[in-house]
Amino acid sequence: EHPAHRLLPGLGRRLAKAAPGIDLRVLGFQGRDDAIRLLDDAVADLAIGVPPGPEARILSRPLFVEPFVCIARKGGPAEAALADLTAFLEARHLLVSPEGDGFGLVDQALQARGLRRRIGLMLPQMYAAPAIVAETDLVATVMAGVVADGRPDLVTSPPPLPLPPIAFHLLWHRRTDDHPAWRWLRQQVVEVAAGITPE
């Protein structure tokens, strides 16, 4: 979902101009193993988002890195929760958890410090978070690209504790490595990704 949000608008514009005869079909996948299976079975020609692994038949290159930001309703009481770690811990949080396990990167970082936060709402969809936060007193930690288009009803801030950014990679099967058409398409994806700047 996130790589599509970040890459497809620019890639669509680029392909419409340079290769209007190309049609794209975007598939979802549940995890790395699923993405590798789609590449192995030639159901997909590229996979975006999953990290490289040990498979020699699967080639990769980094595309972009996405840092995290915290968001709160502008002018609401939760805005103060972005000021420091103490205020952050006192707030009620929205947790995006696609797996539904109720434990995210923020919780891992807090647990390493012997700390916990209160989860006021858990949901599986990252892109619903800004609209919910804008209407509530919840705080959310999301990838910066989720709010890259700007939301005047939200304030954003770096997280009050270090969080590793998420690296997105382009993967493809070795059998298509030297094919001119696929090399060209991969290059288009790489060039679009180069225009994504961390927020």
Short mmCIF file of C-alpha atoms in Angstrom, two decimals:
data_model
loop_
_atom_site.label_atom_id
_atom_site.label_comp_id
_atom_site.label_asym_id
_atom_site.label_seq_id
_atom_site.Cartn_x
_atom_site.Cartn_y
_atom_site.Cartn_z
CA GLU A 1 0.00 0.00 0.00
CA HIS A 2 2.65 2.52 1.01
CA PRO A 3 5.02 2.05 -1.96
CA ALA A 4 2.02 2.37 -4.29
CA HIS A 5 1.03 5.64 -2.61
CA ARG A 6 4.56 7.01 -2.89
CA LEU A 7 5.54 5.73 -6.35
CA LEU A 8 2.49 5.26 -8.56
CA PRO A 9 1.51 8.91 -9.13
CA GLY A 10 4.97 9.80 -10.44
CA LEU A 11 5.41 6.51 -12.26
CA GLY A 12 1.99 6.85 -13.89
CA ARG A 13 2.85 10.33 -15.18
CA ARG A 14 6.20 9.15 -16.46
CA LEU A 15 4.82 6.10 -18.26
CA ALA A 16 1.92 8.02 -19.79
CA LYS A 17 4.45 10.29 -21.45
CA ALA A 18 7.26 7.85 -22.32
CA ALA A 19 5.35 4.62 -22.96
CA PRO A 20 1.59 5.17 -23.24
CA GLY A 21 1.08 1.60 -24.48
CA ILE A 22 2.13 0.11 -21.14
CA ASP A 23 -0.56 -1.09 -18.76
CA LEU A 24 0.30 -1.77 -15.13
CA ARG A 25 -1.37 -4.23 -12.80
CA VAL A 26 -0.59 -3.80 -9.11
CA LEU A 27 -0.98 -6.78 -6.79
CA GLY A 28 -0.90 -6.88 -3.02
CA PHE A 29 1.10 -9.42 -1.05
CA GLN A 30 1.03 -10.50 2.57
CA GLY A 31 4.73 -10.68 3.33
CA ARG A 32 8.16 -11.39 1.94
CA ASP A 33 7.53 -15.08 1.23
CA ASP A 34 4.40 -14.19 -0.71
CA ALA A 35 6.31 -11.62 -2.80
CA ILE A 36 9.06 -14.14 -3.61
CA ARG A 37 6.46 -16.72 -4.65
CA LEU A 38 4.83 -14.20 -7.01
CA LEU A 39 8.23 -13.48 -8.58
CA ASP A 40 9.12 -17.18 -8.82
CA ASP A 41 5.80 -18.00 -10.46
CA ALA A 42 6.11 -15.06 -12.89
CA VAL A 43 2.80 -13.71 -11.59
CA ALA A 44 4.66 -10.48 -10.78
CA ASP A 45 7.66 -9.00 -12.51
CA LEU A 46 8.66 -6.61 -9.72
CA ALA A 47 8.09 -6.49 -5.98
CA ILE A 48 8.45 -3.26 -4.04
CA GLY A 49 8.78 -2.91 -0.32
CA VAL A 50 10.29 -6.13 0.93
CA PRO A 51 13.92 -6.37 2.03
CA PRO A 52 16.44 -8.41 0.09
CA GLY A 53 17.18 -11.92 1.30
CA PRO A 54 19.49 -14.87 0.67
CA GLU A 55 17.89 -16.12 -2.56
CA ALA A 56 20.45 -15.86 -5.38
CA ARG A 57 17.67 -15.91 -7.98
CA ILE A 58 16.09 -12.74 -6.55
CA LEU A 59 17.92 -9.49 -7.27
CA SER A 60 17.34 -6.19 -5.52
CA ARG A 61 18.29 -2.58 -5.11
CA PRO A 62 17.28 0.01 -2.52
CA LEU A 63 14.61 2.49 -3.59
CA PHE A 64 13.86 4.91 -0.76
CA VAL A 65 13.90 5.22 3.00
CA GLU A 66 10.89 6.40 4.96
CA PRO A 67 11.31 7.97 8.41
CA PHE A 68 8.56 8.08 11.02
CA VAL A 69 6.68 11.13 12.28
CA CYS A 70 4.20 11.64 15.07
CA ILE A 71 0.91 13.35 14.28
CA ALA A 72 -1.73 15.02 16.45
CA ARG A 73 -4.78 17.23 15.88
CA LYS A 74 -3.70 20.83 15.45
CA GLY A 75 -4.79 22.90 18.42
CA GLY A 76 -6.01 19.87 20.35
CA PRO A 77 -4.74 18.70 23.74
CA ALA A 78 -2.82 15.84 22.16
CA GLU A 79 -0.57 18.34 20.38
CA ALA A 80 1.32 18.72 23.67
CA ALA A 81 2.14 14.99 23.54
CA LEU A 82 4.62 15.68 20.75
CA ALA A 83 6.77 17.88 23.00
CA ASP A 84 8.75 15.20 24.83
CA LEU A 85 8.78 11.56 25.83
CA THR A 86 6.98 12.11 29.13
CA ALA A 87 4.04 13.85 27.44
CA PHE A 88 4.12 11.24 24.66
CA LEU A 89 3.68 8.43 27.18
CA GLU A 90 0.75 10.19 28.85
CA ALA A 91 -1.22 10.44 25.60
CA ARG A 92 -3.62 7.92 24.12
CA HIS A 93 -2.21 6.44 20.93
CA LEU A 94 -3.55 5.13 17.67
CA LEU A 95 -1.58 2.04 16.66
CA VAL A 96 -1.47 0.86 13.07
CA SER A 97 -1.08 -2.92 13.29
CA PRO A 98 -1.81 -4.79 10.05
CA GLU A 99 -1.20 -8.08 11.85
CA GLY A 100 -3.43 -7.09 14.76
CA ASP A 101 -0.80 -8.03 17.35
CA GLY A 102 -1.03 -4.69 19.17
CA PHE A 103 2.73 -4.21 19.28
CA GLY A 104 4.56 -1.92 16.85
CA LEU A 105 8.00 -0.39 16.35
CA VAL A 106 7.23 2.33 18.89
CA ASP A 107 6.32 -0.30 21.46
CA GLN A 108 9.56 -2.19 20.77
CA ALA A 109 11.59 0.99 21.28
CA LEU A 110 9.69 1.81 24.46
CA GLN A 111 10.02 -1.74 25.80
CA ALA A 112 13.80 -1.52 25.36
CA ARG A 113 13.67 1.43 27.80
CA GLY A 114 11.30 -0.32 30.19
CA LEU A 115 8.40 1.92 29.11
CA ARG A 116 4.88 1.40 27.77
CA ARG A 117 2.25 3.57 26.11
CA ARG A 118 -1.54 3.44 26.18
CA ILE A 119 -3.15 2.25 22.96
CA GLY A 120 -6.52 3.96 22.64
CA LEU A 121 -7.28 2.61 19.17
CA MET A 122 -5.74 -0.12 17.03
CA LEU A 123 -6.50 -0.51 13.34
CA PRO A 124 -4.93 -2.29 10.37
CA GLN A 125 -5.01 0.56 7.82
CA MET A 126 -2.24 3.15 7.94
CA TYR A 127 -3.96 5.61 5.61
CA ALA A 128 -6.99 5.93 7.87
CA ALA A 129 -4.83 7.25 10.72
CA PRO A 130 -4.56 10.95 9.71
CA ALA A 131 -8.32 11.41 9.34
CA ILE A 132 -8.98 9.73 12.69
CA VAL A 133 -6.27 11.70 14.51
CA ALA A 134 -7.61 14.96 13.02
CA GLU A 135 -10.99 14.29 14.69
CA THR A 136 -9.80 12.89 18.04
CA ASP A 137 -7.29 13.47 20.80
CA LEU A 138 -5.20 10.48 19.77
CA VAL A 139 -1.55 10.59 18.75
CA ALA A 140 -0.23 8.38 15.96
CA THR A 141 3.22 7.47 14.70
CA VAL A 142 3.21 6.89 10.94
CA MET A 143 5.63 6.84 8.03
CA ALA A 144 6.29 10.40 6.91
CA GLY A 145 4.95 9.72 3.43
CA VAL A 146 1.47 9.08 4.83
CA VAL A 147 1.15 12.83 5.49
CA ALA A 148 3.58 14.04 2.80
CA ASP A 149 0.80 15.83 0.89
CA GLY A 150 0.18 18.06 3.90
CA ARG A 151 -2.66 18.19 6.39
CA PRO A 152 -3.42 21.67 7.77
CA ASP A 153 -5.53 20.07 10.52
CA LEU A 154 -2.53 18.10 11.86
CA VAL A 155 0.79 18.89 13.47
CA THR A 156 3.74 16.62 12.79
CA SER A 157 6.88 16.10 14.78
CA PRO A 158 9.82 13.72 14.89
CA PRO A 159 9.19 10.91 17.39
CA PRO A 160 10.43 11.64 20.92
CA LEU A 161 12.60 8.52 20.83
CA PRO A 162 14.80 7.10 18.06
CA LEU A 163 12.98 4.88 15.57
CA PRO A 164 14.74 3.20 12.65
CA PRO A 165 13.41 4.32 9.28
CA ILE A 166 11.86 1.78 6.93
CA ALA A 167 13.86 0.94 3.81
CA PHE A 168 11.93 0.00 0.68
CA HIS A 169 13.59 -2.14 -1.97
CA LEU A 170 12.89 -3.16 -5.54
CA LEU A 171 13.08 -6.92 -6.14
CA TRP A 172 12.98 -8.87 -9.39
CA HIS A 173 13.75 -12.36 -10.62
CA ARG A 174 17.13 -13.06 -12.20
CA ARG A 175 15.45 -14.43 -15.35
CA THR A 176 14.31 -10.89 -16.26
CA ASP A 177 17.56 -9.15 -15.28
CA ASP A 178 18.90 -8.68 -18.82
CA HIS A 179 15.58 -8.25 -20.62
CA PRO A 180 15.66 -4.72 -22.14
CA ALA A 181 11.99 -3.93 -21.44
CA TRP A 182 12.19 -4.95 -17.79
CA ARG A 183 15.52 -3.16 -17.32
CA TRP A 184 13.90 -0.01 -18.70
CA LEU A 185 10.87 -0.32 -16.42
CA ARG A 186 13.06 -0.92 -13.36
CA GLN A 187 15.02 2.20 -14.23
CA GLN A 188 11.80 4.23 -14.39
CA VAL A 189 10.85 3.01 -10.92
CA VAL A 190 14.32 3.83 -9.58
CA GLU A 191 14.21 7.36 -11.03
CA VAL A 192 10.76 8.05 -9.59
CA ALA A 193 11.92 6.75 -6.20
CA ALA A 194 14.94 9.07 -6.36
CA GLY A 195 12.50 11.99 -6.27
CA ILE A 196 11.06 10.87 -2.94
CA THR A 197 12.71 12.91 -0.24
CA PRO A 198 12.40 12.16 3.46
CA GLU A 199 10.04 14.56 5.19
#
